[in-house]
């Protein structure tokens, strides 16, 4: 039977934690507690997340995240840009999976435009999105392990991540903020040797994932720090809007690539890893298995890679290639008008969701018929998953908080958008 969502849950805010602690300390029958300011920080990264905890000794009584330290303002900025100019902004929402953000946004705009994307472009998009998923999980595993004290794993994971960043640089010209996808297709054809380089990476990656498992899965310290820590029930996960690996680690079988396929995912064979423990260990295992599955999807994309164009047939929306622009007056005019005036998108609204490495990432785009969006709202998984932190940490030790934060794999860029 599918899990039933718990009743609406209201988690405490910073003021609630402080006032509760003050009330507890005024009650002579209650153990004295302490309010601890943890941050602003984020394990292994810069100061963008602050936690306020009420602790009794080393036990967490309550917890509230305090966000807003990044101040990107990306959603508002999109309203001043032409539709295509928004793509580089989506890179910065979640800087560990920029191509997934690119995909969600361009799919939304393509729905409004009614564009049909060539099969080759769709296949390359899926290939790059699964490589992005592996890259994101590598950063998660390396930093999560380092938070808990396993420094070696961090070095191993970033060794393979470096190879992926080189592949992204070769195809897009950038290592992280790729901006490679275009409304209607891709920005350019991959280099001649690029697919061979991807194949070489896929050949070695399963053995590297097994190497990470060999370092961690049988390690008694790792097991003791993860198993039984940060439990999240399936009912609470649904009530709090948790998606992605944390949701599947709690036993809820839901993955948009399979259940609401986009970009041709229905043509690929892959498993959706599920665990029922709902703890930090389960989230670790889920992401390890997801990396294996992503390798399989990438291999299928390479094997089926069709020939053909990489952009839709829409000359008033998509820039002509350089040769056409230099030799054909009509193409030159289209190029000039698209660059200087953008292209109008039919009035309407659309929501498009994709399965990012962190969960359901959705873009709500509203058009008023002009060349600039009236509204672009991002539904990012980290913002919802952060709500679950208090539920998972309550009653656990202070040292467990860091392990739980790492296990939900949040990126503050999409929280402070």
PDB file of N, CA and C in Angstrom, residues 298-388:
ATOM      1  N   UNK A 298      23.576   6.446 -19.756  1.00  0.00           N
ATOM      2  CA  UNK A 298      24.536   7.097 -20.652  1.00  0.00           C
ATOM      3  C   UNK A 298      24.998   6.146 -21.749  1.00  0.00           C
ATOM      4  N   UNK A 299      25.224   4.886 -21.380  1.00  0.00           N
ATOM      5  CA  UNK A 299      25.653   3.908 -22.382  1.00  0.00           C
ATOM      6  C   UNK A 299      24.564   3.687 -23.426  1.00  0.00           C
ATOM      7  N   UNK A 300      23.311   3.616 -22.983  1.00  0.00           N
ATOM      8  CA  UNK A 300      22.207   3.466 -23.932  1.00  0.00           C
ATOM      9  C   UNK A 300      22.107   4.678 -24.858  1.00  0.00           C
ATOM     10  N   UNK A 301      22.329   5.884 -24.313  1.00  0.00           N
ATOM     11  CA  UNK A 301      22.281   7.089 -25.140  1.00  0.00           C
ATOM     12  C   UNK A 301      23.382   7.068 -26.192  1.00  0.00           C
ATOM     13  N   UNK A 302      24.568   6.638 -25.799  1.00  0.00           N
ATOM     14  CA  UNK A 302      25.669   6.544 -26.764  1.00  0.00           C
ATOM     15  C   UNK A 302      25.357   5.519 -27.850  1.00  0.00           C
ATOM     16  N   UNK A 303      24.820   4.377 -27.438  1.00  0.00           N
ATOM     17  CA  UNK A 303      24.548   3.300 -28.402  1.00  0.00           C
ATOM     18  C   UNK A 303      23.462   3.686 -29.398  1.00  0.00           C
ATOM     19  N   UNK A 304      22.498   4.505 -28.978  1.00  0.00           N
ATOM     20  CA  UNK A 304      21.390   4.845 -29.864  1.00  0.00           C
ATOM     21  C   UNK A 304      21.582   6.205 -30.545  1.00  0.00           C
ATOM     22  N   UNK A 305      22.715   6.865 -30.333  1.00  0.00           N
ATOM     23  CA  UNK A 305      22.900   8.235 -30.802  1.00  0.00           C
ATOM     24  C   UNK A 305      22.578   8.376 -32.295  1.00  0.00           C
ATOM     25  N   UNK A 306      21.509   9.084 -32.639  1.00  0.00           N
ATOM     26  CA  UNK A 306      21.124   9.220 -34.046  1.00  0.00           C
ATOM     27  C   UNK A 306      21.896  10.350 -34.731  1.00  0.00           C
ATOM     28  N   UNK A 307      21.871  10.336 -36.028  1.00  0.00           N
ATOM     29  CA  UNK A 307      22.401  11.453 -36.795  1.00  0.00           C
ATOM     30  C   UNK A 307      21.285  12.479 -36.993  1.00  0.00           C
ATOM     31  N   UNK A 308      21.649  13.650 -37.473  1.00  0.00           N
ATOM     32  CA  UNK A 308      20.638  14.663 -37.747  1.00  0.00           C
ATOM     33  C   UNK A 308      20.965  15.988 -37.103  1.00  0.00           C
ATOM     34  N   UNK A 309      20.049  16.946 -37.208  1.00  0.00           N
ATOM     35  CA  UNK A 309      20.291  18.286 -36.660  1.00  0.00           C
ATOM     36  C   UNK A 309      20.222  18.291 -35.136  1.00  0.00           C
ATOM     37  N   UNK A 310      20.780  19.330 -34.539  1.00  0.00           N
ATOM     38  CA  UNK A 310      20.751  19.481 -33.079  1.00  0.00           C
ATOM     39  C   UNK A 310      19.864  20.657 -32.660  1.00  0.00           C
ATOM     40  N   UNK A 311      19.197  21.292 -33.650  1.00  0.00           N
ATOM     41  CA  UNK A 311      18.267  22.372 -33.325  1.00  0.00           C
ATOM     42  C   UNK A 311      16.988  22.184 -34.139  1.00  0.00           C
ATOM     43  N   UNK A 312      15.894  22.714 -33.608  1.00  0.00           N
ATOM     44  CA  UNK A 312      14.613  22.628 -34.298  1.00  0.00           C
ATOM     45  C   UNK A 312      14.598  23.547 -35.517  1.00  0.00           C
ATOM     46  N   UNK A 313      13.671  23.292 -36.396  1.00  0.00           N
ATOM     47  CA  UNK A 313      13.519  24.112 -37.601  1.00  0.00           C
ATOM     48  C   UNK A 313      12.635  25.315 -37.258  1.00  0.00           C
ATOM     49  N   UNK A 314      13.259  26.348 -36.707  1.00  0.00           N
ATOM     50  CA  UNK A 314      12.524  27.546 -36.290  1.00  0.00           C
ATOM     51  C   UNK A 314      13.438  28.751 -36.462  1.00  0.00           C
ATOM     52  N   UNK A 315      13.585  29.251 -37.681  1.00  0.00           N
ATOM     53  CA  UNK A 315      14.569  30.309 -37.958  1.00  0.00           C
ATOM     54  C   UNK A 315      14.309  31.621 -37.233  1.00  0.00           C
ATOM     55  N   UNK A 316      13.065  31.886 -36.805  1.00  0.00           N
ATOM     56  CA  UNK A 316      12.790  33.132 -36.099  1.00  0.00           C
ATOM     57  C   UNK A 316      13.038  33.026 -34.596  1.00  0.00           C
ATOM     58  N   UNK A 317      13.407  31.815 -34.144  1.00  0.00           N
ATOM     59  CA  UNK A 317      13.668  31.576 -32.719  1.00  0.00           C
ATOM     60  C   UNK A 317      15.113  31.181 -32.482  1.00  0.00           C
ATOM     61  N   UNK A 318      15.658  30.378 -33.376  1.00  0.00           N
ATOM     62  CA  UNK A 318      17.003  29.827 -33.201  1.00  0.00           C
ATOM     63  C   UNK A 318      17.976  30.555 -34.116  1.00  0.00           C
ATOM     64  N   UNK A 319      19.104  30.944 -33.574  1.00  0.00           N
ATOM     65  CA  UNK A 319      20.110  31.656 -34.368  1.00  0.00           C
ATOM     66  C   UNK A 319      20.600  30.786 -35.515  1.00  0.00           C
ATOM     67  N   UNK A 320      20.748  31.353 -36.717  1.00  0.00           N
ATOM     68  CA  UNK A 320      21.326  30.589 -37.835  1.00  0.00           C
ATOM     69  C   UNK A 320      22.805  30.332 -37.582  1.00  0.00           C
ATOM     70  N   UNK A 321      23.347  29.304 -38.231  1.00  0.00           N
ATOM     71  CA  UNK A 321      24.771  29.048 -38.036  1.00  0.00           C
ATOM     72  C   UNK A 321      25.590  30.161 -38.680  1.00  0.00           C
ATOM     73  N   UNK A 322      26.869  30.196 -38.346  1.00  0.00           N
ATOM     74  CA  UNK A 322      27.706  31.314 -38.768  1.00  0.00           C
ATOM     75  C   UNK A 322      27.832  31.411 -40.283  1.00  0.00           C
ATOM     76  N   UNK A 323      27.919  30.270 -40.943  1.00  0.00           N
ATOM     77  CA  UNK A 323      28.077  30.277 -42.396  1.00  0.00           C
ATOM     78  C   UNK A 323      26.841  30.858 -43.073  1.00  0.00           C
ATOM     79  N   UNK A 324      25.653  30.480 -42.617  1.00  0.00           N
ATOM     80  CA  UNK A 324      24.421  31.031 -43.175  1.00  0.00           C
ATOM     81  C   UNK A 324      24.343  32.537 -42.931  1.00  0.00           C
ATOM     82  N   UNK A 325      24.714  32.953 -41.735  1.00  0.00           N
ATOM     83  CA  UNK A 325      24.635  34.368 -41.399  1.00  0.00           C
ATOM     84  C   UNK A 325      25.529  35.213 -42.317  1.00  0.00           C
ATOM     85  N   UNK A 326      26.662  34.648 -42.711  1.00  0.00           N
ATOM     86  CA  UNK A 326      27.617  35.399 -43.527  1.00  0.00           C
ATOM     87  C   UNK A 326      27.268  35.391 -45.011  1.00  0.00           C
ATOM     88  N   UNK A 327      26.431  34.452 -45.431  1.00  0.00           N
ATOM     89  CA  UNK A 327      26.186  34.293 -46.871  1.00  0.00           C
ATOM     90  C   UNK A 327      24.743  34.522 -47.291  1.00  0.00           C
ATOM     91  N   UNK A 328      23.793  34.540 -46.316  1.00  0.00           N
ATOM     92  CA  UNK A 328      22.382  34.688 -46.671  1.00  0.00           C
ATOM     93  C   UNK A 328      21.787  35.902 -45.946  1.00  0.00           C
ATOM     94  N   UNK A 329      21.232  36.813 -46.726  1.00  0.00           N
ATOM     95  CA  UNK A 329      20.687  38.042 -46.147  1.00  0.00           C
ATOM     96  C   UNK A 329      19.559  37.750 -45.152  1.00  0.00           C
ATOM     97  N   UNK A 330      18.670  36.788 -45.485  1.00  0.00           N
ATOM     98  CA  UNK A 330      17.565  36.468 -44.588  1.00  0.00           C
ATOM     99  C   UNK A 330      18.076  35.957 -43.240  1.00  0.00           C
ATOM    100  N   UNK A 331      19.112  35.112 -43.273  1.00  0.00           N
ATOM    101  CA  UNK A 331      19.694  34.595 -42.029  1.00  0.00           C
ATOM    102  C   UNK A 331      20.336  35.716 -41.225  1.00  0.00           C
ATOM    103  N   UNK A 332      20.976  36.650 -41.908  1.00  0.00           N
ATOM    104  CA  UNK A 332      21.587  37.787 -41.214  1.00  0.00           C
ATOM    105  C   UNK A 332      20.526  38.620 -40.504  1.00  0.00           C
ATOM    106  N   UNK A 333      19.379  38.819 -41.167  1.00  0.00           N
ATOM    107  CA  UNK A 333      18.291  39.584 -40.560  1.00  0.00           C
ATOM    108  C   UNK A 333      17.742  38.863 -39.334  1.00  0.00           C
ATOM    109  N   UNK A 334      17.511  37.545 -39.472  1.00  0.00           N
ATOM    110  CA  UNK A 334      17.031  36.763 -38.325  1.00  0.00           C
ATOM    111  C   UNK A 334      18.006  36.859 -37.155  1.00  0.00           C
ATOM    112  N   UNK A 335      19.285  36.725 -37.440  1.00  0.00           N
ATOM    113  CA  UNK A 335      20.313  36.787 -36.394  1.00  0.00           C
ATOM    114  C   UNK A 335      20.251  38.136 -35.679  1.00  0.00           C
ATOM    115  N   UNK A 336      20.193  39.218 -36.456  1.00  0.00           N
ATOM    116  CA  UNK A 336      20.189  40.562 -35.872  1.00  0.00           C
ATOM    117  C   UNK A 336      18.952  40.767 -35.001  1.00  0.00           C
ATOM    118  N   UNK A 337      17.785  40.362 -35.484  1.00  0.00           N
ATOM    119  CA  UNK A 337      16.549  40.598 -34.740  1.00  0.00           C
ATOM    120  C   UNK A 337      16.486  39.741 -33.479  1.00  0.00           C
ATOM    121  N   UNK A 338      16.943  38.476 -33.552  1.00  0.00           N
ATOM    122  CA  UNK A 338      16.906  37.606 -32.363  1.00  0.00           C
ATOM    123  C   UNK A 338      17.830  38.149 -31.284  1.00  0.00           C
ATOM    124  N   UNK A 339      19.027  38.601 -31.687  1.00  0.00           N
ATOM    125  CA  UNK A 339      20.006  39.083 -30.710  1.00  0.00           C
ATOM    126  C   UNK A 339      19.560  40.402 -30.093  1.00  0.00           C
ATOM    127  N   UNK A 340      19.015  41.304 -30.895  1.00  0.00           N
ATOM    128  CA  UNK A 340      18.683  42.638 -30.390  1.00  0.00           C
ATOM    129  C   UNK A 340      17.288  42.737 -29.787  1.00  0.00           C
ATOM    130  N   UNK A 341      16.353  41.935 -30.298  1.00  0.00           N
ATOM    131  CA  UNK A 341      14.964  42.048 -29.847  1.00  0.00           C
ATOM    132  C   UNK A 341      14.435  40.791 -29.173  1.00  0.00           C
ATOM    133  N   UNK A 342      15.187  39.686 -29.230  1.00  0.00           N
ATOM    134  CA  UNK A 342      14.670  38.428 -28.721  1.00  0.00           C
ATOM    135  C   UNK A 342      13.591  37.877 -29.626  1.00  0.00           C
ATOM    136  N   UNK A 343      12.812  36.941 -29.122  1.00  0.00           N
ATOM    137  CA  UNK A 343      11.686  36.399 -29.890  1.00  0.00           C
ATOM    138  C   UNK A 343      10.467  36.331 -28.977  1.00  0.00           C
ATOM    139  N   UNK A 344       9.322  36.646 -29.549  1.00  0.00           N
ATOM    140  CA  UNK A 344       8.086  36.651 -28.762  1.00  0.00           C
ATOM    141  C   UNK A 344       7.627  35.216 -28.497  1.00  0.00           C
ATOM    142  N   UNK A 345       7.133  34.984 -27.300  1.00  0.00           N
ATOM    143  CA  UNK A 345       6.584  33.683 -26.899  1.00  0.00           C
ATOM    144  C   UNK A 345       5.088  33.852 -26.688  1.00  0.00           C
ATOM    145  N   UNK A 346       4.258  32.966 -27.252  1.00  0.00           N
ATOM    146  CA  UNK A 346       2.802  33.099 -27.095  1.00  0.00           C
ATOM    147  C   UNK A 346       2.396  33.217 -25.632  1.00  0.00           C
ATOM    148  N   UNK A 347       1.422  34.066 -25.371  1.00  0.00           N
ATOM    149  CA  UNK A 347       0.949  34.266 -24.000  1.00  0.00           C
ATOM    150  C   UNK A 347       0.420  32.955 -23.425  1.00  0.00           C
ATOM    151  N   UNK A 348       0.727  32.726 -22.175  1.00  0.00           N
ATOM    152  CA  UNK A 348       0.288  31.507 -21.507  1.00  0.00           C
ATOM    153  C   UNK A 348       1.178  31.201 -20.320  1.00  0.00           C
ATOM    154  N   UNK A 349       0.908  30.091 -19.676  1.00  0.00           N
ATOM    155  CA  UNK A 349       1.714  29.667 -18.543  1.00  0.00           C
ATOM    156  C   UNK A 349       1.920  28.161 -18.608  1.00  0.00           C
ATOM    157  N   UNK A 350       3.068  27.721 -18.096  1.00  0.00           N
ATOM    158  CA  UNK A 350       3.390  26.305 -18.168  1.00  0.00           C
ATOM    159  C   UNK A 350       4.280  25.935 -16.983  1.00  0.00           C
ATOM    160  N   UNK A 351       4.147  24.702 -16.543  1.00  0.00           N
ATOM    161  CA  UNK A 351       5.027  24.170 -15.491  1.00  0.00           C
ATOM    162  C   UNK A 351       5.692  22.920 -16.025  1.00  0.00           C
ATOM    163  N   UNK A 352       6.996  22.858 -15.906  1.00  0.00           N
ATOM    164  CA  UNK A 352       7.752  21.698 -16.363  1.00  0.00           C
ATOM    165  C   UNK A 352       8.671  21.225 -15.246  1.00  0.00           C
ATOM    166  N   UNK A 353       8.561  19.952 -14.897  1.00  0.00           N
ATOM    167  CA  UNK A 353       9.384  19.387 -13.835  1.00  0.00           C
ATOM    168  C   UNK A 353      10.300  18.311 -14.398  1.00  0.00           C
ATOM    169  N   UNK A 354      11.495  18.220 -13.847  1.00  0.00           N
ATOM    170  CA  UNK A 354      12.451  17.173 -14.196  1.00  0.00           C
ATOM    171  C   UNK A 354      13.006  16.575 -12.908  1.00  0.00           C
ATOM    172  N   UNK A 355      13.656  15.427 -13.044  1.00  0.00           N
ATOM    173  CA  UNK A 355      14.255  14.753 -11.885  1.00  0.00           C
ATOM    174  C   UNK A 355      15.728  15.156 -11.807  1.00  0.00           C
ATOM    175  N   UNK A 356      16.029  16.081 -10.895  1.00  0.00           N
ATOM    176  CA  UNK A 356      17.414  16.512 -10.703  1.00  0.00           C
ATOM    177  C   UNK A 356      18.098  15.548  -9.732  1.00  0.00           C
ATOM    178  N   UNK A 357      19.418  15.661  -9.544  1.00  0.00           N
ATOM    179  CA  UNK A 357      20.093  14.803  -8.549  1.00  0.00           C
ATOM    180  C   UNK A 357      19.539  14.967  -7.142  1.00  0.00           C
ATOM    181  N   UNK A 358      18.865  16.097  -6.870  1.00  0.00           N
ATOM    182  CA  UNK A 358      18.337  16.340  -5.532  1.00  0.00           C
ATOM    183  C   UNK A 358      16.837  16.126  -5.429  1.00  0.00           C
ATOM    184  N   UNK A 359      16.172  15.889  -6.554  1.00  0.00           N
ATOM    185  CA  UNK A 359      14.734  15.645  -6.507  1.00  0.00           C
ATOM    186  C   UNK A 359      13.996  16.368  -7.607  1.00  0.00           C
ATOM    187  N   UNK A 360      12.724  16.664  -7.366  1.00  0.00           N
ATOM    188  CA  UNK A 360      11.875  17.279  -8.382  1.00  0.00           C
ATOM    189  C   UNK A 360      12.226  18.758  -8.524  1.00  0.00           C
ATOM    190  N   UNK A 361      12.682  19.116  -9.715  1.00  0.00           N
ATOM    191  CA  UNK A 361      12.999  20.506 -10.024  1.00  0.00           C
ATOM    192  C   UNK A 361      12.008  20.991 -11.080  1.00  0.00           C
ATOM    193  N   UNK A 362      11.219  21.988 -10.727  1.00  0.00           N
ATOM    194  CA  UNK A 362      10.188  22.453 -11.642  1.00  0.00           C
ATOM    195  C   UNK A 362      10.332  23.922 -11.978  1.00  0.00           C
ATOM    196  N   UNK A 363      10.002  24.265 -13.219  1.00  0.00           N
ATOM    197  CA  UNK A 363      10.030  25.660 -13.659  1.00  0.00           C
ATOM    198  C   UNK A 363       8.623  26.075 -14.095  1.00  0.00           C
ATOM    199  N   UNK A 364       8.141  27.115 -13.475  1.00  0.00           N
ATOM    200  CA  UNK A 364       6.845  27.701 -13.824  1.00  0.00           C
ATOM    201  C   UNK A 364       7.130  28.988 -14.595  1.00  0.00           C
ATOM    202  N   UNK A 365       6.756  29.014 -15.866  1.00  0.00           N
ATOM    203  CA  UNK A 365       7.056  30.148 -16.738  1.00  0.00           C
ATOM    204  C   UNK A 365       5.745  30.757 -17.227  1.00  0.00           C
ATOM    205  N   UNK A 366       5.615  32.069 -17.062  1.00  0.00           N
ATOM    206  CA  UNK A 366       4.433  32.801 -17.513  1.00  0.00           C
ATOM    207  C   UNK A 366       4.859  33.776 -18.602  1.00  0.00           C
ATOM    208  N   UNK A 367       4.168  33.719 -19.737  1.00  0.00           N
ATOM    209  CA  UNK A 367       4.447  34.627 -20.849  1.00  0.00           C
ATOM    210  C   UNK A 367       3.264  35.568 -21.062  1.00  0.00           C
ATOM    211  N   UNK A 368       3.583  36.831 -21.319  1.00  0.00           N
ATOM    212  CA  UNK A 368       2.534  37.795 -21.669  1.00  0.00           C
ATOM    213  C   UNK A 368       2.561  38.123 -23.156  1.00  0.00           C
ATOM    214  N   UNK A 369       3.240  37.294 -23.944  1.00  0.00           N
ATOM    215  CA  UNK A 369       3.282  37.482 -25.382  1.00  0.00           C
ATOM    216  C   UNK A 369       4.438  38.322 -25.879  1.00  0.00           C
ATOM    217  N   UNK A 370       5.307  38.773 -24.965  1.00  0.00           N
ATOM    218  CA  UNK A 370       6.455  39.590 -25.355  1.00  0.00           C
ATOM    219  C   UNK A 370       7.712  38.724 -25.426  1.00  0.00           C
ATOM    220  N   UNK A 371       8.866  39.370 -25.574  1.00  0.00           N
ATOM    221  CA  UNK A 371      10.142  38.659 -25.705  1.00  0.00           C
ATOM    222  C   UNK A 371      10.801  38.393 -24.360  1.00  0.00           C
ATOM    223  N   UNK A 372      10.164  38.852 -23.278  1.00  0.00           N
ATOM    224  CA  UNK A 372      10.715  38.624 -21.936  1.00  0.00           C
ATOM    225  C   UNK A 372       9.652  37.946 -21.077  1.00  0.00           C
ATOM    226  N   UNK A 373      10.054  37.005 -20.237  1.00  0.00           N
ATOM    227  CA  UNK A 373       9.051  36.318 -19.399  1.00  0.00           C
ATOM    228  C   UNK A 373       8.444  37.261 -18.377  1.00  0.00           C
ATOM    229  N   UNK A 374       7.154  37.104 -18.148  1.00  0.00           N
ATOM    230  CA  UNK A 374       6.486  37.870 -17.103  1.00  0.00           C
ATOM    231  C   UNK A 374       6.865  37.344 -15.728  1.00  0.00           C
ATOM    232  N   UNK A 375       7.053  36.027 -15.641  1.00  0.00           N
ATOM    233  CA  UNK A 375       7.402  35.393 -14.355  1.00  0.00           C
ATOM    234  C   UNK A 375       8.097  34.074 -14.621  1.00  0.00           C
ATOM    235  N   UNK A 376       9.175  33.824 -13.895  1.00  0.00           N
ATOM    236  CA  UNK A 376       9.824  32.514 -13.891  1.00  0.00           C
ATOM    237  C   UNK A 376      10.021  32.119 -12.432  1.00  0.00           C
ATOM    238  N   UNK A 377       9.340  31.068 -12.018  1.00  0.00           N
ATOM    239  CA  UNK A 377       9.462  30.588 -10.641  1.00  0.00           C
ATOM    240  C   UNK A 377      10.059  29.193 -10.651  1.00  0.00           C
ATOM    241  N   UNK A 378      11.049  28.972  -9.798  1.00  0.00           N
ATOM    242  CA  UNK A 378      11.700  27.671  -9.709  1.00  0.00           C
ATOM    243  C   UNK A 378      11.209  26.923  -8.474  1.00  0.00           C
ATOM    244  N   UNK A 379      10.749  25.703  -8.689  1.00  0.00           N
ATOM    245  CA  UNK A 379      10.417  24.816  -7.560  1.00  0.00           C
ATOM    246  C   UNK A 379      11.622  23.901  -7.393  1.00  0.00           C
ATOM    247  N   UNK A 380      12.465  24.234  -6.428  1.00  0.00           N
ATOM    248  CA  UNK A 380      13.713  23.489  -6.269  1.00  0.00           C
ATOM    249  C   UNK A 380      13.639  22.520  -5.099  1.00  0.00           C
ATOM    250  N   UNK A 381      14.220  21.336  -5.236  1.00  0.00           N
ATOM    251  CA  UNK A 381      14.063  20.301  -4.205  1.00  0.00           C
ATOM    252  C   UNK A 381      14.730  20.633  -2.878  1.00  0.00           C
ATOM    253  N   UNK A 382      15.847  21.358  -2.890  1.00  0.00           N
ATOM    254  CA  UNK A 382      16.563  21.624  -1.638  1.00  0.00           C
ATOM    255  C   UNK A 382      15.724  22.452  -0.670  1.00  0.00           C
ATOM    256  N   UNK A 383      14.963  23.388  -1.196  1.00  0.00           N
ATOM    257  CA  UNK A 383      14.145  24.254  -0.343  1.00  0.00           C
ATOM    258  C   UNK A 383      13.135  23.425   0.448  1.00  0.00           C
ATOM    259  N   UNK A 384      12.516  22.453  -0.225  1.00  0.00           N
ATOM    260  CA  UNK A 384      11.534  21.605   0.453  1.00  0.00           C
ATOM    261  C   UNK A 384      12.216  20.615   1.391  1.00  0.00           C
ATOM    262  N   UNK A 385      13.328  20.039   0.940  1.00  0.00           N
ATOM    263  CA  UNK A 385      14.002  19.017   1.748  1.00  0.00           C
ATOM    264  C   UNK A 385      14.554  19.602   3.040  1.00  0.00           C
ATOM    265  N   UNK A 386      14.977  20.868   3.009  1.00  0.00           N
ATOM    266  CA  UNK A 386      15.513  21.499   4.216  1.00  0.00           C
ATOM    267  C   UNK A 386      14.471  21.542   5.332  1.00  0.00           C
ATOM    268  N   UNK A 387      13.185  21.574   4.959  1.00  0.00           N
ATOM    269  CA  UNK A 387      12.119  21.540   5.970  1.00  0.00           C
ATOM    270  C   UNK A 387      12.200  20.302   6.851  1.00  0.00           C
ATOM    271  N   UNK A 388      12.687  19.210   6.264  1.00  0.00           N
ATOM    272  CA  UNK A 388      12.685  17.926   6.977  1.00  0.00           C
ATOM    273  C   UNK A 388      13.822  17.803   7.985  1.00  0.00           C
TER     274      UNK A 388
END
